[in-house]
Amino acid sequence: MSIEDIRAEVCDLHRHLTRWGLVTWTAGNVSARVPGKDLLVIKPSGVEYDSLTAKSMVVCDLDGNLVDGEHSPSSDTASHAYVYRHMPEVNGVVHTHSPYATAWAARGEPIPCSITAMADEFGGDIPIGPFALIGSDDIGRGIVETLRGSRSPAVLMRQHGPFTIGPTAKAAVKAAVMCEDVARTLHLARQLGPVDRLPATAVDSLFDRYQNVYGQPLMEGQ
Amino acid sequence: MSIEDIRAEVCDLHRHLTRWGLVTWTAGNVSARVPGKDLLVIKPSGVEYDSLTAKSMVVCDLDGNLVDGEHSPSSDTASHAYVYRHMPEVNGVVHTHSPYATAWAARGEPIPCSITAMADEFGGDIPIGPFALIGSDDIGRGIVETLRGSRSPAVLMRQHGPFTIGPTAKAAVKAAVMCEDVARTLHLARQLGPVDRLPATAVDSLFDRYQNVYGQPLMEGQ
Amino acid sequence: MSIEDIRAEVCDLHRHLTRWGLVTWTAGNVSARVPGKDLLVIKPSGVEYDSLTAKSMVVCDLDGNLVDGEHSPSSDTASHAYVYRHMPEVNGVVHTHSPYATAWAARGEPIPCSITAMADEFGGDIPIGPFALIGSDDIGRGIVETLRGSRSPAVLMRQHGPFTIGPTAKAAVKAAVMCEDVARTLHLARQLGPVDRLPATAVDSLFDRYQNVYGQPLMEGQ
Amino acid sequence: MSIEDIRAEVCDLHRHLTRWGLVTWTAGNVSARVPGKDLLVIKPSGVEYDSLTAKSMVVCDLDGNLVDGEHSPSSDTASHAYVYRHMPEVNGVVHTHSPYATAWAARGEPIPCSITAMADEFGGDIPIGPFALIGSDDIGRGIVETLRGSRSPAVLMRQHGPFTIGPTAKAAVKAAVMCEDVARTLHLARQLGPVDRLPATAVDSLFDRYQNVYGQPLMEGQ
């Protein structure tokens, strides 16, 4: 894929953030690694979703410096770049302030793995990452330290919101969408009483099956 | 109806799942029995709703084996097939992870029949089915054992989500839509205080009237 | 207005019920009195909102008997008709199972007049009407007994849902929309703590101003 | 910009109120100061959002008197005018009854600054203003007394709803959208447990960065 193709793909993936209600105004961003190069493509900072075009996507190096683009990159670029530098298996990163996931993040409470859809996608609880201020490597380091070795592609950064990762940008987008979905369902469940976590053996069985059997052979983004 | 007609109908019915907010990403599925044959038509696995076409619908036998189709069938096909094998009066099955219904399922709490709309459609509480793992007949058996002899066309499989059945695929879709609707209303009601169940005589009267008088004569899907 | 004009208007008003999320599947209905005649126009029973046409609207007399139409009238026709017989100032009636209003109805708890928007439109609490079964005059009588002499154009029929009335069908639709809006806001407010009712003098002042000053001179439906 | 340009801009900005779910029926309004003149442009009273046109926007002086327009101005015009008279740095004002923000207003409880997105936009808690009746300067005075010297562009008028201000009308619209967003997220967070406020030093750091670094150079409405 050329950088122009990746720009088009990253631009297009942002429609899922609005489609599934994950973002408000200009918040949130999707990025993709440029295969074989120390580059990433990311949303410009503070541009409304309806105005995004492939051309407006910004190319940065993996230190977060602008390489090509007419706009300033997302203010979260340094955090995305840190993830790409330290997790070579990650090719897509998504950040939102989706309301239910951010509510769990605000309390600093992991989402308990209590329903089969959550075991399928996350293989366990969705963990809490540390509180970190923008403007240094602290957010990126918190994401990497929380997700390295975890089966969950999502971390809820404390008093901030979810970051998700994936082997493709689309997989990271899917993780962001499903993170909000299970955050909402477990929020609703917990409002009226306690919920039990699924047994570990059931979680393992569901996660293995979903990752290996679900979907179509060679389907993009799964 | 030819199998191609049924494929078109099953494909089209999926739009109700997105229209009424019952599904996220690729989760959820509708199936229909092929009249007079030991076959069913069901959604392909892991395909996005916007990409569904009549042709992409999959034909399986009632053991869940692929008979015709370009895609792998839904990973829930075995559960649908079990229902068709054991409940000859059922011609449609729907499965979703709709958020309010799944929240009741996560707690393992039946939805109490407390409002007239619920008596109309469900004739009583919406019951909880057992926890069961995908990959055997356990989910199908749990659905059938819970719904056989019940007036409710919906069961909330514990820590999983709702399955609905109907004499037509459209009726099963309607039951899925109404299940989420009453799950939401009773969730909201219960958040601020207790709710009483309706008296059994009132439930019987409402259910009888709705099933026999409501709607138009010979209307499709009612 | 001819009956055909009223059919077109009643059909068109139903789009507000879907636009504002008041109805699910085929539930809910709008009716209008035919000026100068003992007739009403109402939605057909069990027809989906996307399929409504002016021609499919049903004309009934004020005992709820079918006078003209290709479909059976709404199963709530007798209740609408009772209201028109007993409240000559009412020219429109709306019924929904909108989720927040129905949640208050399920608990049998009036919505307390605690915010200015509610004083504007309802002039006080939204009251609870009796539990009544469909199939006799009980629902209509419950609506009339609760709303006669009340400033509120909305009543929450216990364990059933809201009915609203108005000097025009559009005003009744507006009342249904605003009823759900304030039911939601007060639900949210009450979830995190108590709310005070507004002082009676403030309610009177707001109601008087809104009914007499708000909007445009001679605006339709206000 | 000519007054006709401002009319077109104010009309267009109202679409954000419907897009983000801040308004119901005809409630809510946006105004803009006419640069260099003692005039403002505001929504007409009680007109539905789908019917708004640039031409239907109303021009008033800063005492709230009609100067030019075919309709009566919003019943909140006097409050907007009071803000423009007393806060020369304000060029846009927005008022809604958005549900989550109004729920905090109904309880008279400030929204605690507990997540980074709130520190970014509001620089602290969103404060509560006094209860005030429409029809005098009381609402305008309450807004000005609460927001003068505050970093927050939003105030929750007690038992009424949010008013937001900005250096441009679009900035005030953005503040209204973000106010509802954080009101919702903190509502959800608080439903399941306590949330801590961010430390004051973190709030200061986030606010400074967001106001000075976020977005594009010279971007409109930021």
PDB file of N, CA, C and O in Angstrom, chain B residues 67-121:
ATOM      1  N   VAL B  67     -24.387 -25.904   3.156  1.00  0.00           N
ATOM      2  CA  VAL B  67     -24.943 -26.539   1.959  1.00  0.00           C
ATOM      3  C   VAL B  67     -24.674 -25.681   0.726  1.00  0.00           C
ATOM      4  O   VAL B  67     -24.289 -26.180  -0.325  1.00  0.00           O
ATOM      5  N   ASP B  68     -24.877 -24.379   0.886  1.00  0.00           N
ATOM      6  CA  ASP B  68     -24.636 -23.496  -0.264  1.00  0.00           C
ATOM      7  C   ASP B  68     -24.300 -22.095   0.235  1.00  0.00           C
ATOM      8  O   ASP B  68     -25.005 -21.555   1.099  1.00  0.00           O
ATOM      9  N   GLY B  69     -23.265 -21.509  -0.337  1.00  0.00           N
ATOM     10  CA  GLY B  69     -22.905 -20.162   0.059  1.00  0.00           C
ATOM     11  C   GLY B  69     -21.436 -19.896  -0.166  1.00  0.00           C
ATOM     12  O   GLY B  69     -20.622 -20.819  -0.187  1.00  0.00           O
ATOM     13  N   GLU B  70     -21.110 -18.627  -0.335  1.00  0.00           N
ATOM     14  CA  GLU B  70     -19.725 -18.247  -0.605  1.00  0.00           C
ATOM     15  C   GLU B  70     -18.971 -17.937   0.683  1.00  0.00           C
ATOM     16  O   GLU B  70     -17.776 -17.654   0.652  1.00  0.00           O
ATOM     17  N   HIS B  71     -19.696 -17.904   1.805  1.00  0.00           N
ATOM     18  CA  HIS B  71     -19.071 -17.520   3.065  1.00  0.00           C
ATOM     19  C   HIS B  71     -19.289 -18.612   4.107  1.00  0.00           C
ATOM     20  O   HIS B  71     -20.159 -19.461   3.963  1.00  0.00           O
ATOM     21  N   SER B  72     -18.515 -18.530   5.181  1.00  0.00           N
ATOM     22  CA  SER B  72     -18.778 -19.384   6.342  1.00  0.00           C
ATOM     23  C   SER B  72     -20.040 -18.895   7.027  1.00  0.00           C
ATOM     24  O   SER B  72     -20.273 -17.684   7.130  1.00  0.00           O
ATOM     25  N   PRO B  73     -20.858 -19.812   7.525  1.00  0.00           N
ATOM     26  CA  PRO B  73     -22.081 -19.362   8.207  1.00  0.00           C
ATOM     27  C   PRO B  73     -21.763 -18.781   9.584  1.00  0.00           C
ATOM     28  O   PRO B  73     -20.686 -19.007  10.140  1.00  0.00           O
ATOM     29  N   SER B  74     -22.734 -18.030  10.117  1.00  0.00           N
ATOM     30  CA  SER B  74     -22.632 -17.481  11.469  1.00  0.00           C
ATOM     31  C   SER B  74     -22.130 -18.532  12.456  1.00  0.00           C
ATOM     32  O   SER B  74     -22.509 -19.709  12.371  1.00  0.00           O
ATOM     33  N   SER B  75     -21.302 -18.102  13.395  1.00  0.00           N
ATOM     34  CA  SER B  75     -20.798 -19.057  14.385  1.00  0.00           C
ATOM     35  C   SER B  75     -21.915 -19.539  15.315  1.00  0.00           C
ATOM     36  O   SER B  75     -21.716 -20.458  16.099  1.00  0.00           O
ATOM     37  N   ASP B  76     -23.092 -18.926  15.229  1.00  0.00           N
ATOM     38  CA  ASP B  76     -24.237 -19.368  16.027  1.00  0.00           C
ATOM     39  C   ASP B  76     -25.149 -20.328  15.262  1.00  0.00           C
ATOM     40  O   ASP B  76     -26.237 -20.669  15.748  1.00  0.00           O
ATOM     41  N   THR B  77     -24.712 -20.778  14.085  1.00  0.00           N
ATOM     42  CA  THR B  77     -25.580 -21.606  13.245  1.00  0.00           C
ATOM     43  C   THR B  77     -26.022 -22.889  13.946  1.00  0.00           C
ATOM     44  O   THR B  77     -27.204 -23.287  13.859  1.00  0.00           O
ATOM     45  N   ALA B  78     -25.119 -23.535  14.672  1.00  0.00           N
ATOM     46  CA  ALA B  78     -25.493 -24.784  15.346  1.00  0.00           C
ATOM     47  C   ALA B  78     -26.630 -24.565  16.345  1.00  0.00           C
ATOM     48  O   ALA B  78     -27.511 -25.422  16.507  1.00  0.00           O
ATOM     49  N   SER B  79     -26.629 -23.415  17.006  1.00  0.00           N
ATOM     50  CA  SER B  79     -27.701 -23.132  17.975  1.00  0.00           C
ATOM     51  C   SER B  79     -29.034 -22.922  17.260  1.00  0.00           C
ATOM     52  O   SER B  79     -30.078 -23.428  17.699  1.00  0.00           O
ATOM     53  N   HIS B  80     -29.003 -22.163  16.150  1.00  0.00           N
ATOM     54  CA  HIS B  80     -30.230 -21.984  15.368  1.00  0.00           C
ATOM     55  C   HIS B  80     -30.738 -23.350  14.883  1.00  0.00           C
ATOM     56  O   HIS B  80     -31.930 -23.649  14.963  1.00  0.00           O
ATOM     57  N   ALA B  81     -29.812 -24.159  14.359  1.00  0.00           N
ATOM     58  CA  ALA B  81     -30.198 -25.461  13.792  1.00  0.00           C
ATOM     59  C   ALA B  81     -30.835 -26.345  14.858  1.00  0.00           C
ATOM     60  O   ALA B  81     -31.839 -27.035  14.594  1.00  0.00           O
ATOM     61  N   TYR B  82     -30.283 -26.330  16.050  1.00  0.00           N
ATOM     62  CA  TYR B  82     -30.848 -27.141  17.138  1.00  0.00           C
ATOM     63  C   TYR B  82     -32.302 -26.737  17.399  1.00  0.00           C
ATOM     64  O   TYR B  82     -33.172 -27.591  17.598  1.00  0.00           O
ATOM     65  N   VAL B  83     -32.549 -25.441  17.396  1.00  0.00           N
ATOM     66  CA  VAL B  83     -33.920 -24.964  17.633  1.00  0.00           C
ATOM     67  C   VAL B  83     -34.851 -25.473  16.530  1.00  0.00           C
ATOM     68  O   VAL B  83     -35.943 -25.994  16.805  1.00  0.00           O
ATOM     69  N   TYR B  84     -34.435 -25.356  15.278  1.00  0.00           N
ATOM     70  CA  TYR B  84     -35.308 -25.826  14.182  1.00  0.00           C
ATOM     71  C   TYR B  84     -35.538 -27.337  14.269  1.00  0.00           C
ATOM     72  O   TYR B  84     -36.631 -27.816  13.953  1.00  0.00           O
ATOM     73  N   ARG B  85     -34.535 -28.104  14.672  1.00  0.00           N
ATOM     74  CA  ARG B  85     -34.718 -29.565  14.781  1.00  0.00           C
ATOM     75  C   ARG B  85     -35.727 -29.935  15.864  1.00  0.00           C
ATOM     76  O   ARG B  85     -36.469 -30.903  15.730  1.00  0.00           O
ATOM     77  N   HIS B  86     -35.741 -29.150  16.949  1.00  0.00           N
ATOM     78  CA  HIS B  86     -36.540 -29.551  18.112  1.00  0.00           C
ATOM     79  C   HIS B  86     -37.831 -28.764  18.294  1.00  0.00           C
ATOM     80  O   HIS B  86     -38.641 -29.098  19.152  1.00  0.00           O
ATOM     81  N   MET B  87     -38.024 -27.701  17.532  1.00  0.00           N
ATOM     82  CA  MET B  87     -39.258 -26.923  17.640  1.00  0.00           C
ATOM     83  C   MET B  87     -39.820 -26.731  16.237  1.00  0.00           C
ATOM     84  O   MET B  87     -39.577 -25.705  15.582  1.00  0.00           O
ATOM     85  N   PRO B  88     -40.610 -27.698  15.759  1.00  0.00           N
ATOM     86  CA  PRO B  88     -41.078 -27.628  14.357  1.00  0.00           C
ATOM     87  C   PRO B  88     -41.958 -26.419  14.075  1.00  0.00           C
ATOM     88  O   PRO B  88     -42.083 -26.017  12.916  1.00  0.00           O
ATOM     89  N   GLU B  89     -42.541 -25.843  15.113  1.00  0.00           N
ATOM     90  CA  GLU B  89     -43.413 -24.684  14.900  1.00  0.00           C
ATOM     91  C   GLU B  89     -42.605 -23.395  14.701  1.00  0.00           C
ATOM     92  O   GLU B  89     -43.172 -22.353  14.355  1.00  0.00           O
ATOM     93  N   VAL B  90     -41.313 -23.454  14.924  1.00  0.00           N
ATOM     94  CA  VAL B  90     -40.457 -22.268  14.784  1.00  0.00           C
ATOM     95  C   VAL B  90     -39.895 -22.197  13.366  1.00  0.00           C
ATOM     96  O   VAL B  90     -39.298 -23.161  12.882  1.00  0.00           O
ATOM     97  N   ASN B  91     -40.073 -21.037  12.728  1.00  0.00           N
ATOM     98  CA  ASN B  91     -39.544 -20.828  11.373  1.00  0.00           C
ATOM     99  C   ASN B  91     -38.554 -19.671  11.278  1.00  0.00           C
ATOM    100  O   ASN B  91     -38.087 -19.356  10.187  1.00  0.00           O
ATOM    101  N   GLY B  92     -38.274 -19.019  12.415  1.00  0.00           N
ATOM    102  CA  GLY B  92     -37.285 -17.944  12.437  1.00  0.00           C
ATOM    103  C   GLY B  92     -36.638 -17.851  13.796  1.00  0.00           C
ATOM    104  O   GLY B  92     -37.301 -18.073  14.828  1.00  0.00           O
ATOM    105  N   VAL B  93     -35.332 -17.537  13.791  1.00  0.00           N
ATOM    106  CA  VAL B  93     -34.561 -17.394  15.039  1.00  0.00           C
ATOM    107  C   VAL B  93     -33.683 -16.159  14.897  1.00  0.00           C
ATOM    108  O   VAL B  93     -33.115 -15.904  13.824  1.00  0.00           O
ATOM    109  N   VAL B  94     -33.596 -15.397  15.983  1.00  0.00           N
ATOM    110  CA  VAL B  94     -32.740 -14.197  15.981  1.00  0.00           C
ATOM    111  C   VAL B  94     -31.889 -14.197  17.239  1.00  0.00           C
ATOM    112  O   VAL B  94     -32.363 -14.551  18.323  1.00  0.00           O
ATOM    113  N   HIS B  95     -30.649 -13.781  17.075  1.00  0.00           N
ATOM    114  CA  HIS B  95     -29.742 -13.648  18.223  1.00  0.00           C
ATOM    115  C   HIS B  95     -29.062 -12.289  18.168  1.00  0.00           C
ATOM    116  O   HIS B  95     -28.581 -11.878  17.121  1.00  0.00           O
ATOM    117  N   THR B  96     -29.057 -11.599  19.300  1.00  0.00           N
ATOM    118  CA  THR B  96     -28.317 -10.336  19.386  1.00  0.00           C
ATOM    119  C   THR B  96     -27.632 -10.261  20.758  1.00  0.00           C
ATOM    120  O   THR B  96     -27.858 -11.112  21.621  1.00  0.00           O
ATOM    121  N   HIS B  97     -26.798  -9.235  20.896  1.00  0.00           N
ATOM    122  CA  HIS B  97     -26.269  -8.848  22.205  1.00  0.00           C
ATOM    123  C   HIS B  97     -26.815  -7.466  22.568  1.00  0.00           C
ATOM    124  O   HIS B  97     -26.065  -6.615  23.056  1.00  0.00           O
ATOM    125  N   SER B  98     -28.098  -7.230  22.310  1.00  0.00           N
ATOM    126  CA  SER B  98     -28.661  -5.891  22.528  1.00  0.00           C
ATOM    127  C   SER B  98     -28.424  -5.485  23.984  1.00  0.00           C
ATOM    128  O   SER B  98     -28.548  -6.293  24.903  1.00  0.00           O
ATOM    129  N   PRO B  99     -28.044  -4.209  24.212  1.00  0.00           N
ATOM    130  CA  PRO B  99     -27.422  -3.855  25.506  1.00  0.00           C
ATOM    131  C   PRO B  99     -28.312  -4.041  26.731  1.00  0.00           C
ATOM    132  O   PRO B  99     -27.843  -4.580  27.739  1.00  0.00           O
ATOM    133  N   TYR B 100     -29.551  -3.601  26.694  1.00  0.00           N
ATOM    134  CA  TYR B 100     -30.367  -3.705  27.913  1.00  0.00           C
ATOM    135  C   TYR B 100     -30.738  -5.162  28.193  1.00  0.00           C
ATOM    136  O   TYR B 100     -30.684  -5.612  29.334  1.00  0.00           O
ATOM    137  N   ALA B 101     -31.112  -5.909  27.162  1.00  0.00           N
ATOM    138  CA  ALA B 101     -31.454  -7.319  27.372  1.00  0.00           C
ATOM    139  C   ALA B 101     -30.232  -8.090  27.870  1.00  0.00           C
ATOM    140  O   ALA B 101     -30.343  -8.937  28.771  1.00  0.00           O
ATOM    141  N   THR B 102     -29.058  -7.767  27.304  1.00  0.00           N
ATOM    142  CA  THR B 102     -27.845  -8.471  27.730  1.00  0.00           C
ATOM    143  C   THR B 102     -27.466  -8.087  29.157  1.00  0.00           C
ATOM    144  O   THR B 102     -26.884  -8.899  29.891  1.00  0.00           O
ATOM    145  N   ALA B 103     -27.806  -6.877  29.569  1.00  0.00           N
ATOM    146  CA  ALA B 103     -27.538  -6.494  30.967  1.00  0.00           C
ATOM    147  C   ALA B 103     -28.361  -7.360  31.930  1.00  0.00           C
ATOM    148  O   ALA B 103     -27.844  -7.803  32.967  1.00  0.00           O
ATOM    149  N   TRP B 104     -29.636  -7.601  31.613  1.00  0.00           N
ATOM    150  CA  TRP B 104     -30.434  -8.513  32.449  1.00  0.00           C
ATOM    151  C   TRP B 104     -29.826  -9.916  32.415  1.00  0.00           C
ATOM    152  O   TRP B 104     -29.745 -10.604  33.451  1.00  0.00           O
ATOM    153  N   ALA B 105     -29.377 -10.339  31.218  1.00  0.00           N
ATOM    154  CA  ALA B 105     -28.758 -11.664  31.076  1.00  0.00           C
ATOM    155  C   ALA B 105     -27.470 -11.761  31.890  1.00  0.00           C
ATOM    156  O   ALA B 105     -27.166 -12.814  32.461  1.00  0.00           O
ATOM    157  N   ALA B 106     -26.712 -10.660  31.946  1.00  0.00           N
ATOM    158  CA  ALA B 106     -25.447 -10.679  32.682  1.00  0.00           C
ATOM    159  C   ALA B 106     -25.680 -10.900  34.176  1.00  0.00           C
ATOM    160  O   ALA B 106     -24.883 -11.555  34.848  1.00  0.00           O
ATOM    161  N   ARG B 107     -26.768 -10.341  34.681  1.00  0.00           N
ATOM    162  CA  ARG B 107     -27.106 -10.564  36.097  1.00  0.00           C
ATOM    163  C   ARG B 107     -27.860 -11.874  36.300  1.00  0.00           C
ATOM    164  O   ARG B 107     -28.067 -12.305  37.436  1.00  0.00           O
ATOM    165  N   GLY B 108     -28.336 -12.468  35.205  1.00  0.00           N
ATOM    166  CA  GLY B 108     -29.128 -13.696  35.332  1.00  0.00           C
ATOM    167  C   GLY B 108     -30.493 -13.449  35.939  1.00  0.00           C
ATOM    168  O   GLY B 108     -31.036 -14.291  36.647  1.00  0.00           O
ATOM    169  N   GLU B 109     -31.067 -12.291  35.598  1.00  0.00           N
ATOM    170  CA  GLU B 109     -32.335 -11.886  36.218  1.00  0.00           C
ATOM    171  C   GLU B 109     -33.411 -11.803  35.145  1.00  0.00           C
ATOM    172  O   GLU B 109     -33.271 -11.067  34.176  1.00  0.00           O
ATOM    173  N   PRO B 110     -34.512 -12.549  35.304  1.00  0.00           N
ATOM    174  CA  PRO B 110     -35.592 -12.450  34.313  1.00  0.00           C
ATOM    175  C   PRO B 110     -36.180 -11.035  34.304  1.00  0.00           C
ATOM    176  O   PRO B 110     -36.174 -10.346  35.332  1.00  0.00           O
ATOM    177  N   ILE B 111     -36.699 -10.609  33.168  1.00  0.00           N
ATOM    178  CA  ILE B 111     -37.358  -9.299  33.099  1.00  0.00           C
ATOM    179  C   ILE B 111     -38.792  -9.487  33.587  1.00  0.00           C
ATOM    180  O   ILE B 111     -39.540 -10.282  33.012  1.00  0.00           O
ATOM    181  N   PRO B 112     -39.166  -8.777  34.651  1.00  0.00           N
ATOM    182  CA  PRO B 112     -40.497  -8.995  35.219  1.00  0.00           C
ATOM    183  C   PRO B 112     -41.584  -8.372  34.349  1.00  0.00           C
ATOM    184  O   PRO B 112     -41.433  -7.254  33.855  1.00  0.00           O
ATOM    185  N   CYS B 113     -42.677  -9.071  34.192  1.00  0.00           N
ATOM    186  CA  CYS B 113     -43.777  -8.603  33.335  1.00  0.00           C
ATOM    187  C   CYS B 113     -44.590  -7.538  34.080  1.00  0.00           C
ATOM    188  O   CYS B 113     -45.555  -7.857  34.778  1.00  0.00           O
ATOM    189  N   SER B 114     -44.195  -6.290  33.912  1.00  0.00           N
ATOM    190  CA  SER B 114     -44.710  -5.202  34.735  1.00  0.00           C
ATOM    191  C   SER B 114     -45.435  -4.122  33.961  1.00  0.00           C
ATOM    192  O   SER B 114     -45.966  -3.190  34.562  1.00  0.00           O
ATOM    193  N   ILE B 115     -45.413  -4.203  32.640  1.00  0.00           N
ATOM    194  CA  ILE B 115     -46.109  -3.192  31.827  1.00  0.00           C
ATOM    195  C   ILE B 115     -46.920  -3.902  30.747  1.00  0.00           C
ATOM    196  O   ILE B 115     -46.607  -5.020  30.333  1.00  0.00           O
ATOM    197  N   THR B 116     -47.950  -3.186  30.281  1.00  0.00           N
ATOM    198  CA  THR B 116     -48.889  -3.834  29.363  1.00  0.00           C
ATOM    199  C   THR B 116     -48.222  -4.273  28.057  1.00  0.00           C
ATOM    200  O   THR B 116     -48.557  -5.328  27.517  1.00  0.00           O
ATOM    201  N   ALA B 117     -47.244  -3.468  27.557  1.00  0.00           N
ATOM    202  CA  ALA B 117     -46.592  -3.832  26.297  1.00  0.00           C
ATOM    203  C   ALA B 117     -45.879  -5.168  26.418  1.00  0.00           C
ATOM    204  O   ALA B 117     -45.737  -5.901  25.436  1.00  0.00           O
ATOM    205  N   MET B 118     -45.427  -5.476  27.607  1.00  0.00           N
ATOM    206  CA  MET B 118     -44.704  -6.728  27.821  1.00  0.00           C
ATOM    207  C   MET B 118     -45.680  -7.902  27.915  1.00  0.00           C
ATOM    208  O   MET B 118     -45.411  -8.979  27.369  1.00  0.00           O
ATOM    209  N   ALA B 119     -46.815  -7.670  28.554  1.00  0.00           N
ATOM    210  CA  ALA B 119     -47.843  -8.717  28.581  1.00  0.00           C
ATOM    211  C   ALA B 119     -48.337  -9.018  27.177  1.00  0.00           C
ATOM    212  O   ALA B 119     -48.528 -10.181  26.804  1.00  0.00           O
ATOM    213  N   ASP B 120     -48.520  -7.967  26.364  1.00  0.00           N
ATOM    214  CA  ASP B 120     -48.978  -8.135  24.989  1.00  0.00           C
ATOM    215  C   ASP B 120     -48.090  -9.103  24.221  1.00  0.00           C
ATOM    216  O   ASP B 120     -48.566 -10.031  23.568  1.00  0.00           O
ATOM    217  N   GLU B 121     -46.808  -8.825  24.250  1.00  0.00           N
ATOM    218  CA  GLU B 121     -45.878  -9.517  23.352  1.00  0.00           C
ATOM    219  C   GLU B 121     -45.329 -10.793  23.951  1.00  0.00           C
ATOM    220  O   GLU B 121     -45.092 -11.763  23.229  1.00  0.00           O
TER     221      GLU B 121
END
